[in-house]
């Protein structure tokens, strides 16, 4: 490739002092090759970036095209410093320049090539310090970490020079020597004459992706000797040089469609591994590089199914050291809801393609054995019978009607209907929730229950699937029992209004099953889900969900359904509805406030005088 | 001796005094040559990168003229009126002039000149005691009490707490967007002597540290179902002017430096803590304590470096500015201990 040369680091850093003479070397930049025989040419963009927005023409810095040595071509005087520092309101003034790289000599002095590195020069507002005032750390290394990246599968070469050209130039009477401490067998070599560090062989990221070495520097000045050690890190950059493969050779999975027929259902998942890394951003471009396509001529199949691709980073351990790889998951997903009558068996093939891998094994075929089973819409082999107390009030919940496996269904819309033969005793109705799984029977007209001529009421229940128009019927018998109780006077409509056990249990209210409200005695301390309250039926209220029947009238179960203010210690339920937890006794005035409070205070009411004192 | 009135945006010595970008925009609009160049430059920048732009003579001329205008050095103030408008003007010039791939960006906000000690002084007035004494108490609890005694702090704190803990539905735990907005109001409108005490209180036991971790209601404002990649998160943040500015401010003021005693730029703890708090106030880049440990303080945004590919080094460098940042850690500890750097005048 023409642009195969690259920089082993993204940024370089060096200090520049006032009045340093022209010709002072600043730093050395290296390039690594993509193929043998490439020759690196360095070029400086003649544009200094000062602070973030300002720029200035470069009069001071130049680079040697062949060696990559950046040097001062003109000394920076006080005026230059002031000019370059304007607008820089950071404690330290920095200028930035770009160095470009090409395998040919630069024709034009252009500033746009893909391969570039950034050089930061810190402008120190003082003349160059005396060598004796510099610490060993400053003499040996710059502030920037010694961290490099080397592409895998590329020819060896020199990528760094430990010696700092500026310090070497400034402090010629100091002896500064370096060593590179590395474990045996590491593919790096240090050349004492040039202080250059080179990589000695092609690297393979899938074998090892990080090398941690130590650069050691010794400064000698007369009898004094100082040593500094800093980490020297090399990261190996990845390229797509591994084909996809199947874990344990598994390329087949069963995909069964039965009760769950809803669009978006994941039917089966197959996994493909790749030793290469896959960046998760930009997500779409990584998805495009690793494709999964359904192979089919059948328009029904391509409309009904889709493949979803997700991928994760996983670790492989090829020889003790961990390297990153990728796990690709291909999920077979329903693209639309499937009718209950559909009945098919077939094999669905998905072609997975690692598009950037250049080799014969760039793709694998995945197989899904798809079984679409029909489901029957039928009631369990029986008729329904429910007993209802004659004292039940409107919105009392009698029971549930459910076709076979109704709770397992997803993506199937079943509607339940009652058909009554003897219209005059039509006391109950049916409602269904949002999920359309079952129907709830409730008392719709409590006056019918009280009529002596209505004893046993027979209904036909019909369950129908909207999409396929399949339907089924069964018989439902409602038996009325119990004797009519005398209605208490002055009782509120809603059980939830009662604050004490006695008044609760002697009154009825909307939703009661036997004519009387039920008291739930809480046992918990503090704010608890098990608070004391008066309810039409402990089974359904409060149970934490505002069901379809409770939501018909706010008086039935405000404990599950209220959206008004709750006064006192409490926690709200899901979607801000109802009282999930409360302190002491919780009671509600429908359409007004709810209150949760401890019943410690024995006074029945607090009159105006009492309020004023508080 | 009063000199002649100096032109706007300049002090009597001829140095430009930084003005805010809203004001700079007004000054520029009043001057025909400036406003026409500004219009030209904005057209140049629309959809082009720096290098293409510099190649164009007309664009370059506009740039050179604008370098002398107050727009060039303009800044914004945190919590100022029209902050968003100010940041928009700032980035309209600066965005196209940088490559957009810079690791650190300079802050558009004015430098913070006040010191931590100013806050301590105020803090001890309202608490009635020296924060360094009474070592057995739970400082985070004290901070909550102090907030509740101040009407403004109490109102905005209960405001964000109720917003952030309001359950929307069984699947949606809370409204993250509203929670972030409420948090932003709290940190922008409540004085820092209250907010910092809540955020950076020092702890000796786990209950205290857990209270500190819970300060921003992390279940809503911080945690999410999945941890995105940190570089991806940074890209998302940089598409938003406010988030981008606050992140740049954090990098400017909390970037660990070898050249100072405290590891903070200019030894300014207050500036670092301020830009940390500014980053919390909303956005997905919100940082928090990762656990309720009392011995070590680890801060992180909700992201990881998984799936970084060849950018792993860069990703880890980005994350380390939160998780292993000596400046940030020293600043938090110094606040908790009630100590600031003693600067010789």
PDB file of C-alpha atoms in Angstrom, chain A residues 180-384:
ATOM      1  CA  UNK A 180      16.205  -1.304  28.154  1.00  0.00           C
ATOM      2  CA  UNK A 181      15.229  -3.935  30.704  1.00  0.00           C
ATOM      3  CA  UNK A 182      13.207  -6.670  29.089  1.00  0.00           C
ATOM      4  CA  UNK A 183      12.408 -10.249  29.887  1.00  0.00           C
ATOM      5  CA  UNK A 184      14.178 -12.905  27.837  1.00  0.00           C
ATOM      6  CA  UNK A 185      12.920 -13.409  24.331  1.00  0.00           C
ATOM      7  CA  UNK A 186      11.135 -10.131  23.885  1.00  0.00           C
ATOM      8  CA  UNK A 187      11.239  -9.001  20.269  1.00  0.00           C
ATOM      9  CA  UNK A 188      12.930  -5.659  20.985  1.00  0.00           C
ATOM     10  CA  UNK A 189      16.538  -4.543  20.789  1.00  0.00           C
ATOM     11  CA  UNK A 190      18.336  -1.549  22.178  1.00  0.00           C
ATOM     12  CA  UNK A 191      21.271  -0.132  20.239  1.00  0.00           C
ATOM     13  CA  UNK A 192      23.744   1.520  22.617  1.00  0.00           C
ATOM     14  CA  UNK A 193      25.447   3.610  19.948  1.00  0.00           C
ATOM     15  CA  UNK A 194      22.332   5.313  18.657  1.00  0.00           C
ATOM     16  CA  UNK A 195      20.147   4.772  21.779  1.00  0.00           C
ATOM     17  CA  UNK A 196      17.554   3.572  19.269  1.00  0.00           C
ATOM     18  CA  UNK A 197      14.972   0.947  20.181  1.00  0.00           C
ATOM     19  CA  UNK A 198      13.824  -1.395  17.447  1.00  0.00           C
ATOM     20  CA  UNK A 199      11.399  -4.210  17.021  1.00  0.00           C
ATOM     21  CA  UNK A 200      13.253  -7.260  15.729  1.00  0.00           C
ATOM     22  CA  UNK A 201      10.528  -9.349  14.157  1.00  0.00           C
ATOM     23  CA  UNK A 202       6.962  -9.250  12.894  1.00  0.00           C
ATOM     24  CA  UNK A 203       4.561  -9.166  15.836  1.00  0.00           C
ATOM     25  CA  UNK A 204       1.337 -11.128  16.142  1.00  0.00           C
ATOM     26  CA  UNK A 205      -1.363  -9.534  18.258  1.00  0.00           C
ATOM     27  CA  UNK A 206      -3.270 -12.781  18.535  1.00  0.00           C
ATOM     28  CA  UNK A 207      -0.276 -14.127  20.418  1.00  0.00           C
ATOM     29  CA  UNK A 208       0.507 -11.164  22.623  1.00  0.00           C
ATOM     30  CA  UNK A 209      -0.860  -7.644  22.533  1.00  0.00           C
ATOM     31  CA  UNK A 210       1.087  -5.760  25.155  1.00  0.00           C
ATOM     32  CA  UNK A 211       4.752  -5.646  26.053  1.00  0.00           C
ATOM     33  CA  UNK A 212       5.818  -3.979  29.268  1.00  0.00           C
ATOM     34  CA  UNK A 213       9.501  -3.085  29.482  1.00  0.00           C
ATOM     35  CA  UNK A 214      11.500  -0.723  31.622  1.00  0.00           C
ATOM     36  CA  UNK A 215      13.756   2.030  30.358  1.00  0.00           C
ATOM     37  CA  UNK A 216      16.595   2.726  32.734  1.00  0.00           C
ATOM     38  CA  UNK A 217      18.690   5.861  32.556  1.00  0.00           C
ATOM     39  CA  UNK A 218      21.967   6.573  34.335  1.00  0.00           C
ATOM     40  CA  UNK A 219      23.365  10.079  34.633  1.00  0.00           C
ATOM     41  CA  UNK A 220      27.013  10.502  35.634  1.00  0.00           C
ATOM     42  CA  UNK A 221      28.547  13.824  36.559  1.00  0.00           C
ATOM     43  CA  UNK A 222      31.957  13.523  38.058  1.00  0.00           C
ATOM     44  CA  UNK A 223      31.528  11.097  40.951  1.00  0.00           C
ATOM     45  CA  UNK A 224      27.810  11.562  41.190  1.00  0.00           C
ATOM     46  CA  UNK A 225      25.573   8.944  39.649  1.00  0.00           C
ATOM     47  CA  UNK A 226      21.788   9.076  39.417  1.00  0.00           C
ATOM     48  CA  UNK A 227      19.400   6.489  38.041  1.00  0.00           C
ATOM     49  CA  UNK A 228      15.812   6.745  36.826  1.00  0.00           C
ATOM     50  CA  UNK A 229      13.519   3.969  35.646  1.00  0.00           C
ATOM     51  CA  UNK A 230      10.294   4.491  33.732  1.00  0.00           C
ATOM     52  CA  UNK A 231       7.866   2.011  32.151  1.00  0.00           C
ATOM     53  CA  UNK A 232       8.251   1.463  28.423  1.00  0.00           C
ATOM     54  CA  UNK A 233       5.071   0.091  26.885  1.00  0.00           C
ATOM     55  CA  UNK A 234       4.386  -1.331  23.470  1.00  0.00           C
ATOM     56  CA  UNK A 235       0.862  -2.082  22.296  1.00  0.00           C
ATOM     57  CA  UNK A 236       0.384  -4.252  19.254  1.00  0.00           C
ATOM     58  CA  UNK A 237      -2.275  -2.951  16.881  1.00  0.00           C
ATOM     59  CA  UNK A 238      -4.698  -5.411  15.359  1.00  0.00           C
ATOM     60  CA  UNK A 239      -5.582  -6.080  11.758  1.00  0.00           C
ATOM     61  CA  UNK A 240      -8.137  -8.493  10.398  1.00  0.00           C
ATOM     62  CA  UNK A 241      -5.957 -11.570   9.946  1.00  0.00           C
ATOM     63  CA  UNK A 242      -8.105 -14.274  11.530  1.00  0.00           C
ATOM     64  CA  UNK A 243     -11.087 -16.059  10.003  1.00  0.00           C
ATOM     65  CA  UNK A 244     -14.338 -16.694  11.874  1.00  0.00           C
ATOM     66  CA  UNK A 245     -14.682 -20.057  13.606  1.00  0.00           C
ATOM     67  CA  UNK A 246     -17.365 -21.999  15.446  1.00  0.00           C
ATOM     68  CA  UNK A 247     -17.009 -22.855  19.136  1.00  0.00           C
ATOM     69  CA  UNK A 248     -17.092 -26.678  19.494  1.00  0.00           C
ATOM     70  CA  UNK A 249     -18.023 -26.857  15.821  1.00  0.00           C
ATOM     71  CA  UNK A 250     -21.649 -26.009  16.600  1.00  0.00           C
ATOM     72  CA  UNK A 251     -23.318 -24.569  13.530  1.00  0.00           C
ATOM     73  CA  UNK A 252     -26.892 -25.746  14.075  1.00  0.00           C
ATOM     74  CA  UNK A 253     -29.625 -24.701  16.496  1.00  0.00           C
ATOM     75  CA  UNK A 254     -33.313 -25.543  16.919  1.00  0.00           C
ATOM     76  CA  UNK A 255     -35.826 -22.713  16.669  1.00  0.00           C
ATOM     77  CA  UNK A 256     -39.332 -23.591  17.830  1.00  0.00           C
ATOM     78  CA  UNK A 257     -42.308 -21.282  17.477  1.00  0.00           C
ATOM     79  CA  UNK A 258     -45.250 -22.325  19.635  1.00  0.00           C
ATOM     80  CA  UNK A 259     -46.996 -20.185  22.239  1.00  0.00           C
ATOM     81  CA  UNK A 260     -44.720 -17.218  21.858  1.00  0.00           C
ATOM     82  CA  UNK A 261     -45.418 -15.886  18.354  1.00  0.00           C
ATOM     83  CA  UNK A 262     -44.824 -12.205  18.909  1.00  0.00           C
ATOM     84  CA  UNK A 263     -42.763  -9.973  16.634  1.00  0.00           C
ATOM     85  CA  UNK A 264     -39.311  -9.491  18.139  1.00  0.00           C
ATOM     86  CA  UNK A 265     -39.129 -12.898  19.840  1.00  0.00           C
ATOM     87  CA  UNK A 266     -35.619 -14.366  19.819  1.00  0.00           C
ATOM     88  CA  UNK A 267     -35.988 -17.983  18.680  1.00  0.00           C
ATOM     89  CA  UNK A 268     -32.414 -19.228  18.779  1.00  0.00           C
ATOM     90  CA  UNK A 269     -28.849 -17.925  18.963  1.00  0.00           C
ATOM     91  CA  UNK A 270     -25.672 -19.215  17.321  1.00  0.00           C
ATOM     92  CA  UNK A 271     -22.223 -18.014  18.203  1.00  0.00           C
ATOM     93  CA  UNK A 272     -19.220 -17.341  15.975  1.00  0.00           C
ATOM     94  CA  UNK A 273     -15.778 -16.547  17.377  1.00  0.00           C
ATOM     95  CA  UNK A 274     -13.031 -14.456  15.872  1.00  0.00           C
ATOM     96  CA  UNK A 275      -9.572 -13.931  17.308  1.00  0.00           C
ATOM     97  CA  UNK A 276      -9.543 -10.353  15.950  1.00  0.00           C
ATOM     98  CA  UNK A 277     -10.927  -7.454  17.937  1.00  0.00           C
ATOM     99  CA  UNK A 278     -14.019  -5.599  16.812  1.00  0.00           C
ATOM    100  CA  UNK A 279     -14.499  -2.034  18.041  1.00  0.00           C
ATOM    101  CA  UNK A 280     -18.039  -1.423  19.286  1.00  0.00           C
ATOM    102  CA  UNK A 281     -18.044   2.048  17.861  1.00  0.00           C
ATOM    103  CA  UNK A 282     -18.951   3.145  15.377  1.00  0.00           C
ATOM    104  CA  UNK A 283     -21.359   0.277  15.895  1.00  0.00           C
ATOM    105  CA  UNK A 284     -22.907   0.296  12.439  1.00  0.00           C
ATOM    106  CA  UNK A 285     -19.629   0.108  10.560  1.00  0.00           C
ATOM    107  CA  UNK A 286     -18.502  -2.870  12.645  1.00  0.00           C
ATOM    108  CA  UNK A 287     -21.812  -4.563  11.906  1.00  0.00           C
ATOM    109  CA  UNK A 288     -21.269  -3.958   8.218  1.00  0.00           C
ATOM    110  CA  UNK A 289     -17.844  -5.556   8.388  1.00  0.00           C
ATOM    111  CA  UNK A 290     -19.229  -8.704   9.912  1.00  0.00           C
ATOM    112  CA  UNK A 291     -22.454  -9.558   8.141  1.00  0.00           C
ATOM    113  CA  UNK A 292     -25.097 -12.231   8.704  1.00  0.00           C
ATOM    114  CA  UNK A 293     -27.486 -12.808   5.819  1.00  0.00           C
ATOM    115  CA  UNK A 294     -30.446 -15.148   5.559  1.00  0.00           C
ATOM    116  CA  UNK A 295     -30.003 -17.297   2.448  1.00  0.00           C
ATOM    117  CA  UNK A 296     -33.455 -17.892   0.978  1.00  0.00           C
ATOM    118  CA  UNK A 297     -35.574 -17.502  -2.142  1.00  0.00           C
ATOM    119  CA  UNK A 298     -38.784 -17.749  -0.186  1.00  0.00           C
ATOM    120  CA  UNK A 299     -40.298 -14.266   0.287  1.00  0.00           C
ATOM    121  CA  UNK A 300     -42.341 -15.542   3.242  1.00  0.00           C
ATOM    122  CA  UNK A 301     -39.177 -16.525   5.086  1.00  0.00           C
ATOM    123  CA  UNK A 302     -37.404 -13.263   4.405  1.00  0.00           C
ATOM    124  CA  UNK A 303     -40.464 -11.314   5.566  1.00  0.00           C
ATOM    125  CA  UNK A 304     -41.055 -13.380   8.677  1.00  0.00           C
ATOM    126  CA  UNK A 305     -37.522 -13.683  10.042  1.00  0.00           C
ATOM    127  CA  UNK A 306     -34.577 -11.423  10.562  1.00  0.00           C
ATOM    128  CA  UNK A 307     -31.115 -11.957  11.979  1.00  0.00           C
ATOM    129  CA  UNK A 308     -29.799  -9.724  14.731  1.00  0.00           C
ATOM    130  CA  UNK A 309     -26.081  -9.439  15.251  1.00  0.00           C
ATOM    131  CA  UNK A 310     -24.480  -8.443  18.533  1.00  0.00           C
ATOM    132  CA  UNK A 311     -20.857  -8.823  19.514  1.00  0.00           C
ATOM    133  CA  UNK A 312     -18.814  -8.789  22.675  1.00  0.00           C
ATOM    134  CA  UNK A 313     -15.193  -8.652  23.584  1.00  0.00           C
ATOM    135  CA  UNK A 314     -13.929 -11.935  25.019  1.00  0.00           C
ATOM    136  CA  UNK A 315     -10.505 -13.140  26.005  1.00  0.00           C
ATOM    137  CA  UNK A 316      -8.394 -15.875  24.529  1.00  0.00           C
ATOM    138  CA  UNK A 317      -5.259 -17.202  26.192  1.00  0.00           C
ATOM    139  CA  UNK A 318      -3.074 -18.577  23.429  1.00  0.00           C
ATOM    140  CA  UNK A 319       0.054 -18.996  25.560  1.00  0.00           C
ATOM    141  CA  UNK A 320      -0.602 -17.792  29.049  1.00  0.00           C
ATOM    142  CA  UNK A 321      -0.993 -14.129  28.169  1.00  0.00           C
ATOM    143  CA  UNK A 322      -4.500 -12.872  27.591  1.00  0.00           C
ATOM    144  CA  UNK A 323      -5.471 -11.376  24.269  1.00  0.00           C
ATOM    145  CA  UNK A 324      -8.771  -9.857  23.260  1.00  0.00           C
ATOM    146  CA  UNK A 325     -11.026 -11.435  20.693  1.00  0.00           C
ATOM    147  CA  UNK A 326     -14.644 -11.184  19.620  1.00  0.00           C
ATOM    148  CA  UNK A 327     -17.731 -13.267  20.196  1.00  0.00           C
ATOM    149  CA  UNK A 328     -20.362 -12.646  17.537  1.00  0.00           C
ATOM    150  CA  UNK A 329     -23.899 -13.712  18.307  1.00  0.00           C
ATOM    151  CA  UNK A 330     -26.436 -14.195  15.568  1.00  0.00           C
ATOM    152  CA  UNK A 331     -30.003 -14.298  16.828  1.00  0.00           C
ATOM    153  CA  UNK A 332     -32.881 -15.560  14.732  1.00  0.00           C
ATOM    154  CA  UNK A 333     -35.750 -13.162  15.461  1.00  0.00           C
ATOM    155  CA  UNK A 334     -39.412 -13.094  14.424  1.00  0.00           C
ATOM    156  CA  UNK A 335     -39.905 -10.117  12.143  1.00  0.00           C
ATOM    157  CA  UNK A 336     -43.679 -10.252  12.540  1.00  0.00           C
ATOM    158  CA  UNK A 337     -46.218 -12.062  14.658  1.00  0.00           C
ATOM    159  CA  UNK A 338     -47.101 -15.503  13.323  1.00  0.00           C
ATOM    160  CA  UNK A 339     -50.684 -16.712  12.979  1.00  0.00           C
ATOM    161  CA  UNK A 340     -51.814 -19.537  15.300  1.00  0.00           C
ATOM    162  CA  UNK A 341     -52.677 -21.672  12.280  1.00  0.00           C
ATOM    163  CA  UNK A 342     -49.221 -21.598  10.695  1.00  0.00           C
ATOM    164  CA  UNK A 343     -47.563 -25.012  10.534  1.00  0.00           C
ATOM    165  CA  UNK A 344     -44.154 -25.461   8.883  1.00  0.00           C
ATOM    166  CA  UNK A 345     -40.773 -27.129   9.229  1.00  0.00           C
ATOM    167  CA  UNK A 346     -37.702 -26.006   7.331  1.00  0.00           C
ATOM    168  CA  UNK A 347     -34.018 -25.261   7.612  1.00  0.00           C
ATOM    169  CA  UNK A 348     -32.972 -21.644   7.515  1.00  0.00           C
ATOM    170  CA  UNK A 349     -29.364 -20.871   6.587  1.00  0.00           C
ATOM    171  CA  UNK A 350     -27.492 -17.756   7.618  1.00  0.00           C
ATOM    172  CA  UNK A 351     -24.242 -16.813   5.914  1.00  0.00           C
ATOM    173  CA  UNK A 352     -21.758 -15.064   8.193  1.00  0.00           C
ATOM    174  CA  UNK A 353     -19.085 -13.105   6.366  1.00  0.00           C
ATOM    175  CA  UNK A 354     -15.944 -11.497   7.786  1.00  0.00           C
ATOM    176  CA  UNK A 355     -15.685  -9.017   4.918  1.00  0.00           C
ATOM    177  CA  UNK A 356     -12.260  -7.580   5.770  1.00  0.00           C
ATOM    178  CA  UNK A 357     -10.492 -10.896   6.104  1.00  0.00           C
ATOM    179  CA  UNK A 358      -8.567 -11.758   2.957  1.00  0.00           C
ATOM    180  CA  UNK A 359      -8.511 -15.517   2.899  1.00  0.00           C
ATOM    181  CA  UNK A 360     -10.532 -18.453   1.705  1.00  0.00           C
ATOM    182  CA  UNK A 361     -12.254 -19.175   5.044  1.00  0.00           C
ATOM    183  CA  UNK A 362     -13.810 -15.748   5.416  1.00  0.00           C
ATOM    184  CA  UNK A 363     -17.329 -17.054   5.875  1.00  0.00           C
ATOM    185  CA  UNK A 364     -19.242 -19.685   7.834  1.00  0.00           C
ATOM    186  CA  UNK A 365     -22.762 -21.021   7.324  1.00  0.00           C
ATOM    187  CA  UNK A 366     -25.147 -21.256  10.272  1.00  0.00           C
ATOM    188  CA  UNK A 367     -28.221 -23.485  10.224  1.00  0.00           C
ATOM    189  CA  UNK A 368     -31.451 -22.999  12.145  1.00  0.00           C
ATOM    190  CA  UNK A 369     -33.925 -25.902  12.246  1.00  0.00           C
ATOM    191  CA  UNK A 370     -37.165 -23.965  12.366  1.00  0.00           C
ATOM    192  CA  UNK A 371     -40.380 -25.632  13.603  1.00  0.00           C
ATOM    193  CA  UNK A 372     -43.527 -23.560  13.535  1.00  0.00           C
ATOM    194  CA  UNK A 373     -46.226 -25.455  15.422  1.00  0.00           C
ATOM    195  CA  UNK A 374     -49.876 -24.494  15.276  1.00  0.00           C
ATOM    196  CA  UNK A 375     -51.609 -23.818  18.577  1.00  0.00           C
ATOM    197  CA  UNK A 376     -55.214 -24.628  19.265  1.00  0.00           C
ATOM    198  CA  UNK A 377     -57.680 -22.153  20.699  1.00  0.00           C
ATOM    199  CA  UNK A 378     -59.745 -24.230  23.096  1.00  0.00           C
ATOM    200  CA  UNK A 379     -60.993 -24.214  26.644  1.00  0.00           C
ATOM    201  CA  UNK A 380     -59.790 -26.901  29.023  1.00  0.00           C
ATOM    202  CA  UNK A 381     -62.083 -29.906  28.971  1.00  0.00           C
ATOM    203  CA  UNK A 382     -64.654 -28.538  31.402  1.00  0.00           C
ATOM    204  CA  UNK A 383     -67.332 -26.015  31.999  1.00  0.00           C
ATOM    205  CA  UNK A 384     -66.818 -23.125  34.368  1.00  0.00           C
TER     206      UNK A 384
END
